[in-house]
Tab-separated table of C-alpha atoms in Angstrom:
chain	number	residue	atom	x	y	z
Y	73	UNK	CA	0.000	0.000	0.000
Y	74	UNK	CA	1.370	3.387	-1.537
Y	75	UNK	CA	-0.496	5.738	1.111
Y	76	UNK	CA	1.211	8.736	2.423
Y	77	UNK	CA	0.783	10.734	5.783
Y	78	UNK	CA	-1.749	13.775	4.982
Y	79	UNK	CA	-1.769	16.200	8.257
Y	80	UNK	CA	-4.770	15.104	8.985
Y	81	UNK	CA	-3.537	11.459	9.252
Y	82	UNK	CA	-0.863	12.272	11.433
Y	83	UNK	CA	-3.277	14.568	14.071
Y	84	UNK	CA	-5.696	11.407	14.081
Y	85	UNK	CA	-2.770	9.354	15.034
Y	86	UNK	CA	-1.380	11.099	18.011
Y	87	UNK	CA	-4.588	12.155	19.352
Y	88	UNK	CA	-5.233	8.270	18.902
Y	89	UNK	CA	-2.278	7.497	21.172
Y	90	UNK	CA	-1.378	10.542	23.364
Y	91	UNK	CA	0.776	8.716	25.785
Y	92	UNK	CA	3.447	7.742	22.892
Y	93	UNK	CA	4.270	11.780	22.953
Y	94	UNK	CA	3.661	12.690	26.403
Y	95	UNK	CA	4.073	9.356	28.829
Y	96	UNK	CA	0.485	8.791	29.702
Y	97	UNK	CA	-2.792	10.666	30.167
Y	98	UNK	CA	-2.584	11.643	33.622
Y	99	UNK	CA	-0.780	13.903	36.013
Y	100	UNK	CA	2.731	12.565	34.872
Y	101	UNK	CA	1.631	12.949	31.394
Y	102	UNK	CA	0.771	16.820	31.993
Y	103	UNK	CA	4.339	17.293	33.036
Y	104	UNK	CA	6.055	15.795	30.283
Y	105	UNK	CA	3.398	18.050	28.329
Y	106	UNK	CA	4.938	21.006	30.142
Y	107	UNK	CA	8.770	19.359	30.274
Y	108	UNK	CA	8.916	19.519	26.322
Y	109	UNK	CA	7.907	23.303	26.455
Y	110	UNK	CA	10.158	23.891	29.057
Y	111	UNK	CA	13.028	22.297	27.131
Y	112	UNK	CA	12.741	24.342	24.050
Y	113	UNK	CA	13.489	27.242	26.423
Y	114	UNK	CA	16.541	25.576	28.278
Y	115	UNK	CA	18.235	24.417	25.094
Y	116	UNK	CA	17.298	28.353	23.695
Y	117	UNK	CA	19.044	29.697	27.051
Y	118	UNK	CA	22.415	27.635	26.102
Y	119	UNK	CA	22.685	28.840	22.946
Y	120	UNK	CA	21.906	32.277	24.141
Y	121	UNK	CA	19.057	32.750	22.019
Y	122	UNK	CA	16.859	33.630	25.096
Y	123	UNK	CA	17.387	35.080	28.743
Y	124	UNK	CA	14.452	34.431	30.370
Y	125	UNK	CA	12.086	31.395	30.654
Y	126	UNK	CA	8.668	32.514	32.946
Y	127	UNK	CA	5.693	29.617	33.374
Y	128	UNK	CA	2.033	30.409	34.547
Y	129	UNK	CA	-0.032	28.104	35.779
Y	130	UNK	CA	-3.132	29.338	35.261
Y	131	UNK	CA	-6.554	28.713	36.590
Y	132	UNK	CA	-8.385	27.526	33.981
Y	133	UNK	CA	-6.358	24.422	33.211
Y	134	UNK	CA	-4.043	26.163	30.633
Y	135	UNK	CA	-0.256	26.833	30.849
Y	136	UNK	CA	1.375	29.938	30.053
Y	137	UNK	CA	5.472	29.299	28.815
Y	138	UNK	CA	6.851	32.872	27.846
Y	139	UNK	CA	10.642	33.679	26.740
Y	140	UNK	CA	12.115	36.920	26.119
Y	141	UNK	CA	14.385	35.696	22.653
Y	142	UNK	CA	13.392	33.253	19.765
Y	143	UNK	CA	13.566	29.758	21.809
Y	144	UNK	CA	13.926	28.246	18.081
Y	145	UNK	CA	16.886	28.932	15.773
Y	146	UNK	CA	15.885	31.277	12.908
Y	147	UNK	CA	18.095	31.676	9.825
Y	148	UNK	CA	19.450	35.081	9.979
Y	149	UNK	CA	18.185	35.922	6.068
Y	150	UNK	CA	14.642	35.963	7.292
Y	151	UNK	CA	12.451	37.497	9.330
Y	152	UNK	CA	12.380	36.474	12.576
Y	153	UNK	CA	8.512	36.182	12.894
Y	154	UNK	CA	8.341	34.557	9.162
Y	155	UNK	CA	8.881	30.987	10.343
Y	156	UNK	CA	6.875	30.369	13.450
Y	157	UNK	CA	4.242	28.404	11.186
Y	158	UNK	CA	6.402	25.350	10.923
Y	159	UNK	CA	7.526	24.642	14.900
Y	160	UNK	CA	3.523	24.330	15.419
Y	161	UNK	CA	2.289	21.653	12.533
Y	162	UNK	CA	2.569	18.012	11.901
Y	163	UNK	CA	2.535	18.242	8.355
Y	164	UNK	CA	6.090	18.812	7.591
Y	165	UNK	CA	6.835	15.000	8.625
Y	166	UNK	CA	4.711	13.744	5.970
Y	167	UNK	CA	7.037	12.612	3.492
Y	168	UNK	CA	7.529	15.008	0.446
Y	169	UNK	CA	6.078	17.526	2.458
Y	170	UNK	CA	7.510	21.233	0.831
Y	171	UNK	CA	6.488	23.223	3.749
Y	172	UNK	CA	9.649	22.924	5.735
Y	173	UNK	CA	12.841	23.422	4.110
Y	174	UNK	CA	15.661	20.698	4.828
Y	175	UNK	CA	18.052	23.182	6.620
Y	176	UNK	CA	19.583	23.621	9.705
Y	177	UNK	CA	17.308	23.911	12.647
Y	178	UNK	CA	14.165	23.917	11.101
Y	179	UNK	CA	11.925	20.794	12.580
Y	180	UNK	CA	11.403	17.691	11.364
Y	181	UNK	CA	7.542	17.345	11.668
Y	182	UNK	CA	6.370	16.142	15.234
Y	183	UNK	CA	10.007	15.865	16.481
Y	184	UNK	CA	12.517	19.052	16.010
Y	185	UNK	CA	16.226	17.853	15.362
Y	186	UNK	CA	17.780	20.941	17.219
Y	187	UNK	CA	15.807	20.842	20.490
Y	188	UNK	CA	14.343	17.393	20.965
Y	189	UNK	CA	10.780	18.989	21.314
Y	190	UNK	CA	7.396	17.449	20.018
Y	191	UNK	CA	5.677	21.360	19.609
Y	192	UNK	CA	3.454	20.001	16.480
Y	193	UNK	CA	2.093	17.155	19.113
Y	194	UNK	CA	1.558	19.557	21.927
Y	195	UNK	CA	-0.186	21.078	19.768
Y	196	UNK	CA	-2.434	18.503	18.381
Y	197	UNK	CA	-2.941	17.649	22.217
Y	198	UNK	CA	-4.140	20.901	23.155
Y	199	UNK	CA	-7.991	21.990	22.961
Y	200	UNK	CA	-6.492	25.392	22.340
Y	201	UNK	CA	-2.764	26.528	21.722
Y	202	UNK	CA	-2.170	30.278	21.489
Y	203	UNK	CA	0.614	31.549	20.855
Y	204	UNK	CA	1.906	35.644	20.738
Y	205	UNK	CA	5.679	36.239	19.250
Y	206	UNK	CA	7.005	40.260	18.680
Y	207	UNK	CA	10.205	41.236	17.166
Y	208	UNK	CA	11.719	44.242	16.055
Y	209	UNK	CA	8.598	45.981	16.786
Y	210	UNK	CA	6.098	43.520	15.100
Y	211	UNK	CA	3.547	41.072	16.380
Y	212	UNK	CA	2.800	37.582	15.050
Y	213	UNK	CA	-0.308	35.524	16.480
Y	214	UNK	CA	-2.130	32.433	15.506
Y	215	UNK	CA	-5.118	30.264	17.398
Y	216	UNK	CA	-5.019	26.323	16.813
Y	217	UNK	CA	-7.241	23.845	18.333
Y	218	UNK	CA	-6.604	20.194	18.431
Y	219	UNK	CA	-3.609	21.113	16.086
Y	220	UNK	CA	-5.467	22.680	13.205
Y	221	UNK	CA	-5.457	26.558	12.523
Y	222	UNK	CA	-8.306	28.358	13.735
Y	223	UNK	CA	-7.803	31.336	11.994
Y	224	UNK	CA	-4.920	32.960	9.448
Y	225	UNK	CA	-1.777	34.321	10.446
Y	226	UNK	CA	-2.979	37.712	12.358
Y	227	UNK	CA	-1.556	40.671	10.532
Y	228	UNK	CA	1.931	41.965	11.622
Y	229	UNK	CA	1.420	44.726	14.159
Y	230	UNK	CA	3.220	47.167	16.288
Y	231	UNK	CA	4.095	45.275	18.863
Y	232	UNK	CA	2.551	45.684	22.566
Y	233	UNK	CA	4.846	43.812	24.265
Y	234	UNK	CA	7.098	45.569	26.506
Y	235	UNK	CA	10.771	45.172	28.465
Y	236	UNK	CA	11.937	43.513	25.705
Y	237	UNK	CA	12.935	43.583	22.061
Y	238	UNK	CA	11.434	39.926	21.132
Y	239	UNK	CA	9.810	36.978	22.564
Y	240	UNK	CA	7.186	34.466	22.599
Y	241	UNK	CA	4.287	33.580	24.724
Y	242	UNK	CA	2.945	29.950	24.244
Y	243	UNK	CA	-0.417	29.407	26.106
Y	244	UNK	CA	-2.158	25.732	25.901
Y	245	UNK	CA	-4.816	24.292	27.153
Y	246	UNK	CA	-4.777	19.897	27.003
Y	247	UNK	CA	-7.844	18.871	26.018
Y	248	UNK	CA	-9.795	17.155	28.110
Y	249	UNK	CA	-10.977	14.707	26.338
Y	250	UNK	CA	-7.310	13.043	26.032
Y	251	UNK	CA	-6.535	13.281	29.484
Y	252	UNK	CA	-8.299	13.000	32.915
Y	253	UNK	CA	-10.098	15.786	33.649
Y	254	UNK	CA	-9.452	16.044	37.228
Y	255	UNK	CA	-5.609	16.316	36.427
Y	256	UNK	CA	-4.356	19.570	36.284
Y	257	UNK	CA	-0.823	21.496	36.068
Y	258	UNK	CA	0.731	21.173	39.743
């Protein structure tokens, strides 16, 4: 059978099986949930692309992982807010995909070479993933539920965010229907 991976196949698939990305479906799975966030900031931080790493736990079941740099390496001939799209989808490991261009640091669909972090599964795992980036006075944001975009690309803005010249602010929600819902972020 000839059949190749469509996005669509590979969000069925690890909404299917949640605890191959994450570890399980209940409080231990949360924290590897956050843990792979957490790393793309850590492994930013020694390479000096970021400073800062700040987590909020917030009351509504959602977490809140902000850094004040680009915790993803960006080639320096493009625009820094350009290539977000990419870290957040699946599609780019379905083979012959053309969204993602084979270089250096750019991921590899569900798994990113550079930073050994699943963003296009947290994604799929979250009921809602928002996510807020600003550089050199510009503002990038995009809305996906369950992995798919709700909406397109938000038009480049001045920025509002303040104390610092660029950063991102990734705020998801797991969906409930994948894991307990009495667990929460401890």
């Amino acid at each position: 059978m000839d059949h190749k991976l469509t996005q669509e196949d590979l969000r069925r698939m690890i909404r299917r099986r949640p605890g191959m990305y994450v570890g399980g479906r209940d409080e231990f799975g949360l924290g590897i949930f956050l843990e792979h966030l957490l790393v793309l900031g850590f492994n930013a931080v020694r390479s000096g692309r970021v400073r800062a790493i700040c987590v909020d736990l917030l009351a509504d079941g959602a977490c809140r992982v902000s850094f004040d740099g680009s915790p993803w390496p960006l080639p320096p001939w493009t625009a820094p807010l350009e290539s977000l799209e990419p870290w957040f989808m699946v599609d780019a490991f379905a083979p012959g995909s053309s969204d993602v261009p084979p270089m250096l640091g750019t991921p590899s669909g569900i798994r990113c070479r550079d930073s050994d972090v699943y963003l296009g599964a947290i994604n799929v795992l979250s009921s809602r993933l928002d996510v807020i980036a600003w550089s050199k006075g510009q503002t990038w944001r995009r809305r996906y539920r369950e992995g798919v975009a709700e909406e397109g690309v938000l038009p480049l803005t001045p920025s509002e965010a303040s104390g610092t010249d660029s950063g991102v602010h990734i705020t998801c929600t797991p969906d409930d229907s994948l894991f307990s819902p009495t667990v929460r972020f401890s």
